């Protein structure tokens, strides 16, 4: 059993990577356009909702400690609806990969290459992500564990340097209620950070009281994101909408003030490692959903199908990252309503005790 499972600590580190996905580059600028500095509270609200989803995972894990999500869904909903949910999750993770790849490609194009390098990017990224998926969750989680503290150190250095250039508190409570909730709805696709855990629920090994370990690492990711949002809005104030790479931009402002040199290299290296892990997590999510729809096909087939669909959709449908952002804010929120809230709500009722007064395992 242990050879095919990961610890709660490793699952928590994967959660941190997922929490950081698509939230520390372009999102602060986009949210500022709709909610001004109150975007910080928009993100906080969406994080709180996501934590209820994490609580649902703990409930389900307590009720079904060793069962797969496929077994649980078929037991409660039947095979047809189980497969339908997995198909929806396949699309969810596919577009997560597309969004992450598009934003990071635009970032590296502007910061490093200053020119188109689409073919080089695909050749560099796809084989590495494929290897992470084929190698399996246990090997991938060990790699995350190996690099986790280096990535965390990179983010902490960025935050520490940004404190030097802090311009004071941003102006809060200047957004109308419709703008606040409208902005939240437009960006819910960038959340849903714990959906991945449900796909690997049978592979997460939860020893006594290790649920707190997983929650701790999820909290670290939330702290990083909220800190970056706060410092970004503090530094740039009313011009925040003009700056598209939050983690790098909070360093660049300090760079101009102190003439310390290319400090943005720290953010650049951190973002590159983060992006690799985030793309691998979402690609593995697609693969896991695919394998549960097509039981007779192994993970190698899922990787091949993913590569073909990813390249075709990216080239034909996305093209430029501006198009991907348009889809993310216009129609992908409706997909996120299903994956982030409706499916977890159904799972919540599945996780309730069978009998009144029944108790869950103490460990959870």
C-alpha positions as a LaTeX table, in Angstrom:
\begin{tabular}{lrrr}
\hline
Residue & $x$ (\AA) & $y$ (\AA) & $z$ (\AA) \\
\hline
Unk1 & 0.00 & 0.00 & 0.00 \\
Unk2 & 2.74 & 2.49 & 0.96 \\
Unk3 & 4.51 & 2.03 & $-2.36$ \\
Unk4 & 1.54 & 3.54 & $-4.21$ \\
Unk5 & 0.57 & 6.27 & $-1.73$ \\
Unk6 & 1.84 & 9.67 & $-0.68$ \\
Unk7 & 1.89 & 11.21 & 2.79 \\
Unk8 & $-0.39$ & 14.00 & 3.95 \\
Unk9 & 2.70 & 16.21 & 4.07 \\
Unk10 & 3.42 & 15.61 & 0.38 \\
Unk11 & $-0.24$ & 16.14 & $-0.48$ \\
Unk12 & $-0.10$ & 19.43 & 1.44 \\
Unk13 & 2.92 & 20.60 & $-0.56$ \\
Unk14 & 1.07 & 19.78 & $-3.77$ \\
Unk15 & $-1.83$ & 21.87 & $-2.43$ \\
Unk16 & 0.54 & 24.81 & $-1.91$ \\
Unk17 & 1.64 & 24.61 & $-5.55$ \\
Unk18 & $-1.98$ & 24.42 & $-6.66$ \\
Unk19 & $-3.00$ & 27.40 & $-4.49$ \\
Unk20 & $-0.25$ & 29.51 & $-6.07$ \\
Unk21 & $-1.27$ & 28.55 & $-9.63$ \\
Unk22 & $-2.39$ & 31.51 & $-11.77$ \\
Unk23 & $-2.68$ & 33.85 & $-8.77$ \\
Unk24 & 0.69 & 35.56 & $-8.40$ \\
Unk25 & 1.33 & 36.67 & $-12.01$ \\
Unk26 & $-1.54$ & 38.38 & $-13.81$ \\
Unk27 & $-4.49$ & 37.89 & $-11.43$ \\
Unk28 & $-3.79$ & 40.84 & $-9.05$ \\
Unk29 & $-3.87$ & 43.24 & $-12.01$ \\
Unk30 & $-7.05$ & 41.72 & $-13.50$ \\
Unk31 & $-8.91$ & 41.74 & $-10.19$ \\
Unk32 & $-7.89$ & 45.36 & $-9.55$ \\
Unk33 & $-9.66$ & 46.38 & $-12.76$ \\
Unk34 & $-12.99$ & 45.23 & $-11.33$ \\
Unk35 & $-12.65$ & 45.56 & $-7.56$ \\
Unk36 & $-9.75$ & 48.00 & $-7.01$ \\
Unk37 & $-7.81$ & 47.22 & $-3.82$ \\
Unk38 & $-10.82$ & 45.36 & $-2.47$ \\
Unk39 & $-9.59$ & 42.61 & $-4.77$ \\
Unk40 & $-7.69$ & 41.43 & $-1.69$ \\
Unk41 & $-11.02$ & 40.66 & $-0.03$ \\
Unk42 & $-12.33$ & 39.04 & $-3.22$ \\
Unk43 & $-9.45$ & 36.58 & $-3.11$ \\
Unk44 & $-9.88$ & 36.04 & 0.63 \\
Unk45 & $-13.58$ & 35.24 & 0.14 \\
Unk46 & $-12.83$ & 32.73 & $-2.63$ \\
Unk47 & $-10.14$ & 31.11 & $-0.46$ \\
Unk48 & $-12.63$ & 30.70 & 2.40 \\
Unk49 & $-15.11$ & 28.97 & 0.06 \\
Unk50 & $-12.31$ & 26.70 & $-1.18$ \\
Unk51 & $-11.49$ & 25.76 & 2.42 \\
Unk52 & $-15.01$ & 24.34 & 2.76 \\
Unk53 & $-14.17$ & 22.17 & $-0.25$ \\
Unk54 & $-11.03$ & 21.00 & 1.58 \\
Unk55 & $-13.19$ & 20.21 & 4.62 \\
Unk56 & $-15.38$ & 18.08 & 2.34 \\
Unk57 & $-12.28$ & 16.17 & 1.25 \\
Unk58 & $-11.46$ & 15.41 & 4.91 \\
Unk59 & $-15.03$ & 14.21 & 5.49 \\
Unk60 & $-14.95$ & 11.95 & 2.45 \\
Unk61 & $-11.53$ & 10.58 & 3.36 \\
Unk62 & $-12.78$ & 9.79 & 6.86 \\
Unk63 & $-15.81$ & 7.92 & 5.54 \\
Unk64 & $-13.96$ & 6.12 & 2.72 \\
Unk65 & $-10.31$ & 5.86 & 3.89 \\
Unk66 & $-9.11$ & 3.50 & 1.16 \\
Unk67 & $-11.67$ & 3.78 & $-1.64$ \\
Unk68 & $-11.19$ & 5.54 & $-4.97$ \\
Unk69 & $-13.34$ & 8.46 & $-6.03$ \\
Unk70 & $-14.54$ & 6.33 & $-8.93$ \\
Unk71 & $-15.91$ & 3.72 & $-6.51$ \\
Unk72 & $-17.56$ & 6.39 & $-4.34$ \\
Unk73 & $-19.23$ & 8.15 & $-7.28$ \\
Unk74 & $-20.49$ & 4.91 & $-8.82$ \\
Unk75 & $-21.87$ & 3.80 & $-5.49$ \\
Unk76 & $-23.91$ & 6.98 & $-5.01$ \\
Unk77 & $-24.63$ & 8.17 & $-8.58$ \\
Unk78 & $-24.15$ & 5.17 & $-10.86$ \\
Unk79 & $-21.65$ & 4.57 & $-13.63$ \\
Unk80 & $-23.07$ & 7.06 & $-16.17$ \\
Unk81 & $-22.99$ & 10.10 & $-13.88$ \\
Unk82 & $-19.63$ & 9.02 & $-12.47$ \\
Unk83 & $-18.10$ & 9.05 & $-15.94$ \\
Unk84 & $-19.85$ & 12.34 & $-16.75$ \\
Unk85 & $-18.23$ & 13.97 & $-13.72$ \\
Unk86 & $-14.83$ & 12.68 & $-14.78$ \\
Unk87 & $-15.32$ & 14.06 & $-18.30$ \\
Unk88 & $-16.15$ & 17.48 & $-16.83$ \\
Unk89 & $-13.00$ & 17.26 & $-14.68$ \\
Unk90 & $-10.95$ & 16.38 & $-17.77$ \\
Unk91 & $-12.03$ & 19.65 & $-19.39$ \\
Unk92 & $-11.41$ & 21.52 & $-16.14$ \\
Unk93 & $-7.80$ & 20.36 & $-15.86$ \\
Unk94 & $-7.17$ & 20.76 & $-19.59$ \\
Unk95 & $-8.11$ & 24.44 & $-19.44$ \\
Unk96 & $-6.13$ & 24.84 & $-16.21$ \\
Unk97 & $-3.06$ & 23.70 & $-18.15$ \\
Unk98 & $-3.91$ & 26.01 & $-21.06$ \\
Unk99 & $-4.34$ & 29.03 & $-18.77$ \\
Unk100 & $-1.14$ & 28.37 & $-16.83$ \\
Unk101 & 0.87 & 27.72 & $-19.98$ \\
Unk102 & $-0.50$ & 30.82 & $-21.76$ \\
Unk103 & 0.22 & 33.20 & $-18.88$ \\
Unk104 & 3.70 & 31.82 & $-18.19$ \\
Unk105 & 4.58 & 31.81 & $-21.90$ \\
Unk106 & 3.58 & 35.49 & $-22.15$ \\
Unk107 & 5.62 & 36.25 & $-19.03$ \\
Unk108 & 8.79 & 34.53 & $-20.28$ \\
Unk109 & 8.36 & 36.04 & $-23.73$ \\
Unk110 & 8.35 & 39.54 & $-22.21$ \\
Unk111 & 10.99 & 38.99 & $-19.54$ \\
Unk112 & 13.50 & 36.63 & $-21.18$ \\
Unk113 & 13.18 & 36.04 & $-24.91$ \\
Unk114 & 11.63 & 39.31 & $-26.13$ \\
Unk115 & 10.39 & 37.39 & $-29.18$ \\
Unk116 & 8.18 & 34.48 & $-30.20$ \\
Unk117 & 9.49 & 31.07 & $-29.14$ \\
Unk118 & 6.30 & 29.00 & $-29.34$ \\
Unk119 & 7.87 & 25.88 & $-30.87$ \\
Unk120 & 10.79 & 25.93 & $-28.45$ \\
Unk121 & 8.40 & 26.32 & $-25.51$ \\
Unk122 & 6.30 & 23.33 & $-26.56$ \\
Unk123 & 9.38 & 21.16 & $-27.15$ \\
Unk124 & 10.74 & 22.14 & $-23.73$ \\
Unk125 & 7.57 & 21.83 & $-21.67$ \\
Unk126 & 5.59 & 18.87 & $-23.03$ \\
Unk127 & 8.23 & 16.10 & $-22.57$ \\
Unk128 & 9.01 & 17.21 & $-19.01$ \\
Unk129 & 5.35 & 17.34 & $-18.01$ \\
Unk130 & 4.70 & 13.99 & $-19.72$ \\
Unk131 & 7.52 & 12.40 & $-17.75$ \\
Unk132 & 6.11 & 13.73 & $-14.48$ \\
Unk133 & 2.71 & 12.21 & $-15.26$ \\
Unk134 & 4.04 & 8.83 & $-16.46$ \\
Unk135 & 6.48 & 8.55 & $-13.53$ \\
Unk136 & 3.51 & 8.50 & $-11.19$ \\
Unk137 & 2.21 & 10.48 & $-8.25$ \\
Unk138 & 4.70 & 9.12 & $-5.73$ \\
Unk139 & 7.78 & 10.12 & $-7.75$ \\
Unk140 & 6.28 & 13.49 & $-8.62$ \\
Unk141 & 5.36 & 14.22 & $-4.99$ \\
Unk142 & 8.92 & 13.46 & $-3.90$ \\
Unk143 & 10.19 & 15.97 & $-6.47$ \\
Unk144 & 7.77 & 18.57 & $-5.11$ \\
Unk145 & 9.00 & 17.82 & $-1.59$ \\
Unk146 & 12.60 & 18.27 & $-2.74$ \\
Unk147 & 12.03 & 21.72 & $-4.28$ \\
Unk148 & 9.29 & 23.01 & $-1.99$ \\
Unk149 & 11.50 & 24.90 & 0.46 \\
Unk150 & 13.63 & 26.43 & $-2.30$ \\
Unk151 & 10.49 & 27.77 & $-4.00$ \\
Unk152 & 9.13 & 29.01 & $-0.66$ \\
Unk153 & 12.45 & 30.74 & 0.04 \\
Unk154 & 12.28 & 32.45 & $-3.36$ \\
Unk155 & 8.80 & 33.80 & $-2.62$ \\
Unk156 & 9.81 & 34.93 & 0.87 \\
Unk157 & 12.82 & 36.80 & $-0.55$ \\
Unk158 & 10.50 & 38.55 & $-3.02$ \\
Unk159 & 8.15 & 39.53 & $-0.18$ \\
Unk160 & 11.02 & 40.76 & 2.01 \\
Unk161 & 12.49 & 42.93 & $-0.76$ \\
Unk162 & 9.03 & 44.29 & $-1.61$ \\
Unk163 & 8.59 & 45.48 & 1.98 \\
Unk164 & 11.38 & 47.99 & 1.37 \\
Unk165 & 9.28 & 49.78 & $-1.22$ \\
Unk166 & 5.94 & 49.59 & 0.59 \\
Unk167 & 4.04 & 52.85 & 0.04 \\
Unk168 & 1.61 & 52.34 & 2.91 \\
Unk169 & $-1.86$ & 50.83 & 3.16 \\
Unk170 & $-3.90$ & 50.58 & $-0.05$ \\
Unk171 & $-7.35$ & 52.21 & $-0.10$ \\
Unk172 & $-10.00$ & 49.68 & 0.83 \\
Unk173 & $-13.82$ & 49.62 & 0.72 \\
Unk174 & $-14.21$ & 51.72 & $-2.42$ \\
Unk175 & $-15.96$ & 49.09 & $-4.59$ \\
Unk176 & $-19.68$ & 48.59 & $-5.05$ \\
Unk177 & $-21.28$ & 45.28 & $-4.09$ \\
Unk178 & $-22.15$ & 44.32 & $-7.71$ \\
Unk179 & $-18.57$ & 45.02 & $-8.84$ \\
Unk180 & $-17.20$ & 43.04 & $-5.90$ \\
Unk181 & $-19.20$ & 39.88 & $-6.56$ \\
Unk182 & $-19.04$ & 40.32 & $-10.34$ \\
Unk183 & $-15.25$ & 40.34 & $-10.14$ \\
Unk184 & $-15.30$ & 37.29 & $-7.89$ \\
Unk185 & $-17.46$ & 35.40 & $-10.40$ \\
Unk186 & $-15.23$ & 36.31 & $-13.36$ \\
Unk187 & $-12.17$ & 34.80 & $-11.69$ \\
Unk188 & $-13.47$ & 31.69 & $-9.93$ \\
Unk189 & $-11.86$ & 29.47 & $-12.56$ \\
Unk190 & $-8.43$ & 30.36 & $-11.17$ \\
Unk191 & $-9.50$ & 28.76 & $-7.88$ \\
Unk192 & $-10.77$ & 25.23 & $-7.19$ \\
Unk193 & $-7.39$ & 24.46 & $-5.66$ \\
Unk194 & $-8.34$ & 21.24 & $-3.85$ \\
Unk195 & $-10.28$ & 19.43 & $-6.60$ \\
Unk196 & $-7.10$ & 17.51 & $-7.42$ \\
Unk197 & $-7.14$ & 15.90 & $-3.97$ \\
Unk198 & $-10.44$ & 14.15 & $-4.67$ \\
Unk199 & $-8.93$ & 12.40 & $-7.69$ \\
Unk200 & $-6.11$ & 10.95 & $-5.57$ \\
Unk201 & $-8.14$ & 10.42 & $-2.38$ \\
Unk202 & $-7.21$ & 6.73 & $-2.19$ \\
Unk203 & $-3.51$ & 7.53 & $-2.66$ \\
Unk204 & $-3.20$ & 10.03 & 0.22 \\
Unk205 & $-1.98$ & 8.25 & 3.34 \\
Unk206 & $-3.45$ & 9.92 & 6.43 \\
Unk207 & $-1.88$ & 8.84 & 9.67 \\
Unk208 & $-3.07$ & 10.04 & 13.07 \\
Unk209 & $-3.76$ & 13.80 & 13.11 \\
Unk210 & $-2.00$ & 14.32 & 9.76 \\
Unk211 & $-4.97$ & 16.23 & 8.45 \\
Unk212 & $-3.50$ & 19.24 & 10.27 \\
Unk213 & $-0.28$ & 18.80 & 8.29 \\
Unk214 & $-2.15$ & 19.05 & 4.99 \\
Unk215 & $-4.12$ & 22.07 & 6.24 \\
Unk216 & $-0.89$ & 23.77 & 7.34 \\
Unk217 & 0.63 & 23.65 & 3.86 \\
Unk218 & $-2.61$ & 24.84 & 2.29 \\
Unk219 & $-2.46$ & 27.77 & 4.72 \\
Unk220 & 1.11 & 28.54 & 3.62 \\
Unk221 & $-0.04$ & 28.88 & 0.02 \\
Unk222 & $-2.92$ & 31.16 & 1.03 \\
Unk223 & $-0.54$ & 33.31 & 3.10 \\
Unk224 & 1.83 & 33.70 & 0.14 \\
Unk225 & $-0.95$ & 34.77 & $-2.23$ \\
Unk226 & $-2.58$ & 37.24 & 0.17 \\
Unk227 & 0.81 & 38.75 & 1.04 \\
Unk228 & 1.67 & 39.27 & $-2.63$ \\
Unk229 & $-1.73$ & 40.86 & $-3.28$ \\
Unk230 & $-1.37$ & 43.19 & $-0.29$ \\
Unk231 & 2.16 & 44.33 & $-1.16$ \\
Unk232 & 1.30 & 44.67 & $-4.85$ \\
Unk233 & $-1.65$ & 46.96 & $-4.10$ \\
Unk234 & 0.38 & 48.84 & $-1.48$ \\
Unk235 & 3.22 & 49.58 & $-3.89$ \\
Unk236 & 1.30 & 50.43 & $-7.05$ \\
Unk237 & $-1.94$ & 51.80 & $-5.61$ \\
Unk238 & $-4.08$ & 53.23 & $-8.46$ \\
Unk239 & $-1.68$ & 52.04 & $-11.21$ \\
Unk240 & $-1.93$ & 48.37 & $-10.21$ \\
Unk241 & $-3.99$ & 47.52 & $-13.32$ \\
Unk242 & $-1.00$ & 48.47 & $-15.51$ \\
Unk243 & 1.36 & 45.84 & $-14.03$ \\
Unk244 & 0.81 & 42.31 & $-15.28$ \\
Unk245 & 3.38 & 40.23 & $-13.36$ \\
Unk246 & 2.81 & 40.78 & $-9.65$ \\
Unk247 & 5.67 & 38.73 & $-8.20$ \\
Unk248 & 8.23 & 40.31 & $-10.54$ \\
Unk249 & 6.73 & 43.79 & $-10.38$ \\
Unk250 & 6.96 & 44.09 & $-6.59$ \\
Unk251 & 10.67 & 43.39 & $-6.99$ \\
Unk252 & 11.09 & 45.77 & $-9.92$ \\
Unk253 & 9.74 & 48.67 & $-7.90$ \\
Unk254 & 12.28 & 48.00 & $-5.16$ \\
Unk255 & 14.94 & 47.55 & $-7.84$ \\
Unk256 & 14.36 & 51.11 & $-9.10$ \\
Unk257 & 14.38 & 52.53 & $-5.59$ \\
Unk258 & 17.54 & 50.84 & $-4.31$ \\
Unk259 & 19.57 & 50.14 & $-7.48$ \\
Unk260 & 20.40 & 46.65 & $-6.27$ \\
Unk261 & 20.51 & 45.12 & $-9.74$ \\
Unk262 & 18.43 & 42.43 & $-11.41$ \\
Unk263 & 16.54 & 41.18 & $-8.37$ \\
Unk264 & 13.74 & 40.10 & $-10.67$ \\
Unk265 & 15.88 & 37.05 & $-11.53$ \\
Unk266 & 14.81 & 35.62 & $-8.16$ \\
Unk267 & 11.16 & 35.89 & $-9.12$ \\
Unk268 & 11.87 & 34.57 & $-12.61$ \\
Unk269 & 13.55 & 31.38 & $-11.39$ \\
Unk270 & 10.85 & 30.85 & $-8.76$ \\
Unk271 & 8.10 & 31.25 & $-11.37$ \\
Unk272 & 9.77 & 28.78 & $-13.74$ \\
Unk273 & 9.96 & 26.04 & $-11.10$ \\
Unk274 & 6.44 & 26.80 & $-9.88$ \\
Unk275 & 5.07 & 26.62 & $-13.41$ \\
Unk276 & 6.61 & 23.20 & $-14.03$ \\
Unk277 & 4.96 & 21.75 & $-10.92$ \\
Unk278 & 1.63 & 23.43 & $-11.59$ \\
Unk279 & 1.48 & 22.20 & $-15.19$ \\
Unk280 & 2.37 & 18.70 & $-14.00$ \\
Unk281 & $-0.35$ & 18.72 & $-11.32$ \\
Unk282 & $-3.04$ & 19.75 & $-13.78$ \\
Unk283 & $-1.80$ & 17.35 & $-16.47$ \\
Unk284 & $-1.84$ & 14.52 & $-13.92$ \\
Unk285 & $-5.39$ & 15.54 & $-12.99$ \\
Unk286 & $-6.40$ & 15.22 & $-16.64$ \\
Unk287 & $-4.68$ & 11.84 & $-16.87$ \\
Unk288 & $-6.35$ & 10.54 & $-13.70$ \\
Unk289 & $-9.79$ & 11.61 & $-14.93$ \\
Unk290 & $-9.11$ & 10.10 & $-18.37$ \\
Unk291 & $-8.08$ & 6.75 & $-16.90$ \\
Unk292 & $-11.28$ & 6.63 & $-14.86$ \\
Unk293 & $-13.40$ & 7.26 & $-17.95$ \\
Unk294 & $-11.52$ & 4.73 & $-20.09$ \\
Unk295 & $-10.59$ & 1.97 & $-17.65$ \\
Unk296 & $-8.97$ & $-0.23$ & $-20.28$ \\
Unk297 & $-6.45$ & 2.44 & $-21.34$ \\
Unk298 & $-3.32$ & 3.04 & $-19.30$ \\
Unk299 & $-1.64$ & 6.32 & $-18.38$ \\
Unk300 & 0.50 & 6.28 & $-21.53$ \\
Unk301 & $-2.63$ & 6.63 & $-23.66$ \\
Unk302 & $-3.88$ & 9.49 & $-21.48$ \\
Unk303 & $-0.59$ & 11.35 & $-22.00$ \\
Unk304 & $-0.77$ & 10.91 & $-25.78$ \\
Unk305 & $-4.39$ & 12.09 & $-25.88$ \\
Unk306 & $-3.56$ & 15.05 & $-23.65$ \\
Unk307 & $-0.67$ & 16.13 & $-25.88$ \\
Unk308 & $-2.78$ & 16.04 & $-29.02$ \\
Unk309 & $-5.74$ & 17.89 & $-27.48$ \\
Unk310 & $-3.50$ & 20.44 & $-25.78$ \\
Unk311 & $-1.60$ & 21.32 & $-28.97$ \\
Unk312 & $-4.73$ & 21.42 & $-31.14$ \\
Unk313 & $-6.75$ & 23.54 & $-28.70$ \\
Unk314 & $-3.84$ & 25.85 & $-27.96$ \\
Unk315 & $-3.00$ & 26.47 & $-31.61$ \\
Unk316 & $-6.57$ & 26.71 & $-32.95$ \\
Unk317 & $-8.66$ & 28.02 & $-30.04$ \\
Unk318 & $-6.25$ & 29.97 & $-27.88$ \\
Unk319 & $-3.53$ & 31.31 & $-30.17$ \\
Unk320 & $-2.66$ & 34.31 & $-28.01$ \\
Unk321 & $-2.87$ & 34.48 & $-24.25$ \\
Unk322 & $-5.28$ & 37.41 & $-24.52$ \\
Unk323 & $-7.82$ & 34.98 & $-26.01$ \\
Unk324 & $-7.27$ & 32.57 & $-23.12$ \\
Unk325 & $-7.92$ & 35.37 & $-20.63$ \\
Unk326 & $-11.11$ & 36.26 & $-22.48$ \\
Unk327 & $-12.36$ & 32.66 & $-22.22$ \\
Unk328 & $-11.30$ & 32.49 & $-18.57$ \\
Unk329 & $-13.40$ & 35.50 & $-17.59$ \\
Unk330 & $-16.38$ & 34.95 & $-19.90$ \\
Unk331 & $-17.37$ & 31.28 & $-20.07$ \\
Unk332 & $-14.92$ & 29.24 & $-18.00$ \\
Unk333 & $-16.51$ & 30.61 & $-14.77$ \\
Unk334 & $-19.60$ & 28.54 & $-15.66$ \\
Unk335 & $-17.43$ & 25.42 & $-15.87$ \\
Unk336 & $-15.88$ & 26.41 & $-12.54$ \\
Unk337 & $-19.33$ & 26.67 & $-10.94$ \\
Unk338 & $-19.76$ & 22.97 & $-11.67$ \\
Unk339 & $-16.24$ & 21.77 & $-10.78$ \\
Unk340 & $-15.50$ & 24.09 & $-7.84$ \\
Unk341 & $-18.89$ & 24.11 & $-6.13$ \\
Unk342 & $-21.57$ & 21.80 & $-7.55$ \\
Unk343 & $-19.45$ & 18.61 & $-7.61$ \\
Unk344 & $-17.97$ & 19.25 & $-4.11$ \\
Unk345 & $-21.51$ & 19.94 & $-2.85$ \\
Unk346 & $-22.68$ & 16.56 & $-4.17$ \\
Unk347 & $-19.64$ & 14.91 & $-2.61$ \\
Unk348 & $-20.42$ & 16.65 & 0.69 \\
Unk349 & $-23.77$ & 14.83 & 0.87 \\
Unk350 & $-22.01$ & 11.58 & $-0.02$ \\
Unk351 & $-19.60$ & 12.18 & 2.86 \\
Unk352 & $-22.28$ & 12.63 & 5.49 \\
Unk353 & $-22.56$ & 9.82 & 8.06 \\
Unk354 & $-24.91$ & 7.00 & 7.06 \\
Unk355 & $-26.76$ & 7.06 & 10.37 \\
Unk356 & $-27.70$ & 9.87 & 12.69 \\
Unk357 & $-25.12$ & 10.24 & 15.44 \\
Unk358 & $-22.43$ & 8.25 & 13.59 \\
Unk359 & $-18.87$ & 9.51 & 14.04 \\
Unk360 & $-15.94$ & 9.72 & 11.69 \\
Unk361 & $-12.50$ & 8.27 & 12.28 \\
Unk362 & $-10.60$ & 10.18 & 14.99 \\
Unk363 & $-7.66$ & 10.80 & 12.69 \\
Unk364 & $-9.69$ & 13.21 & 10.54 \\
\hline
\end{tabular}
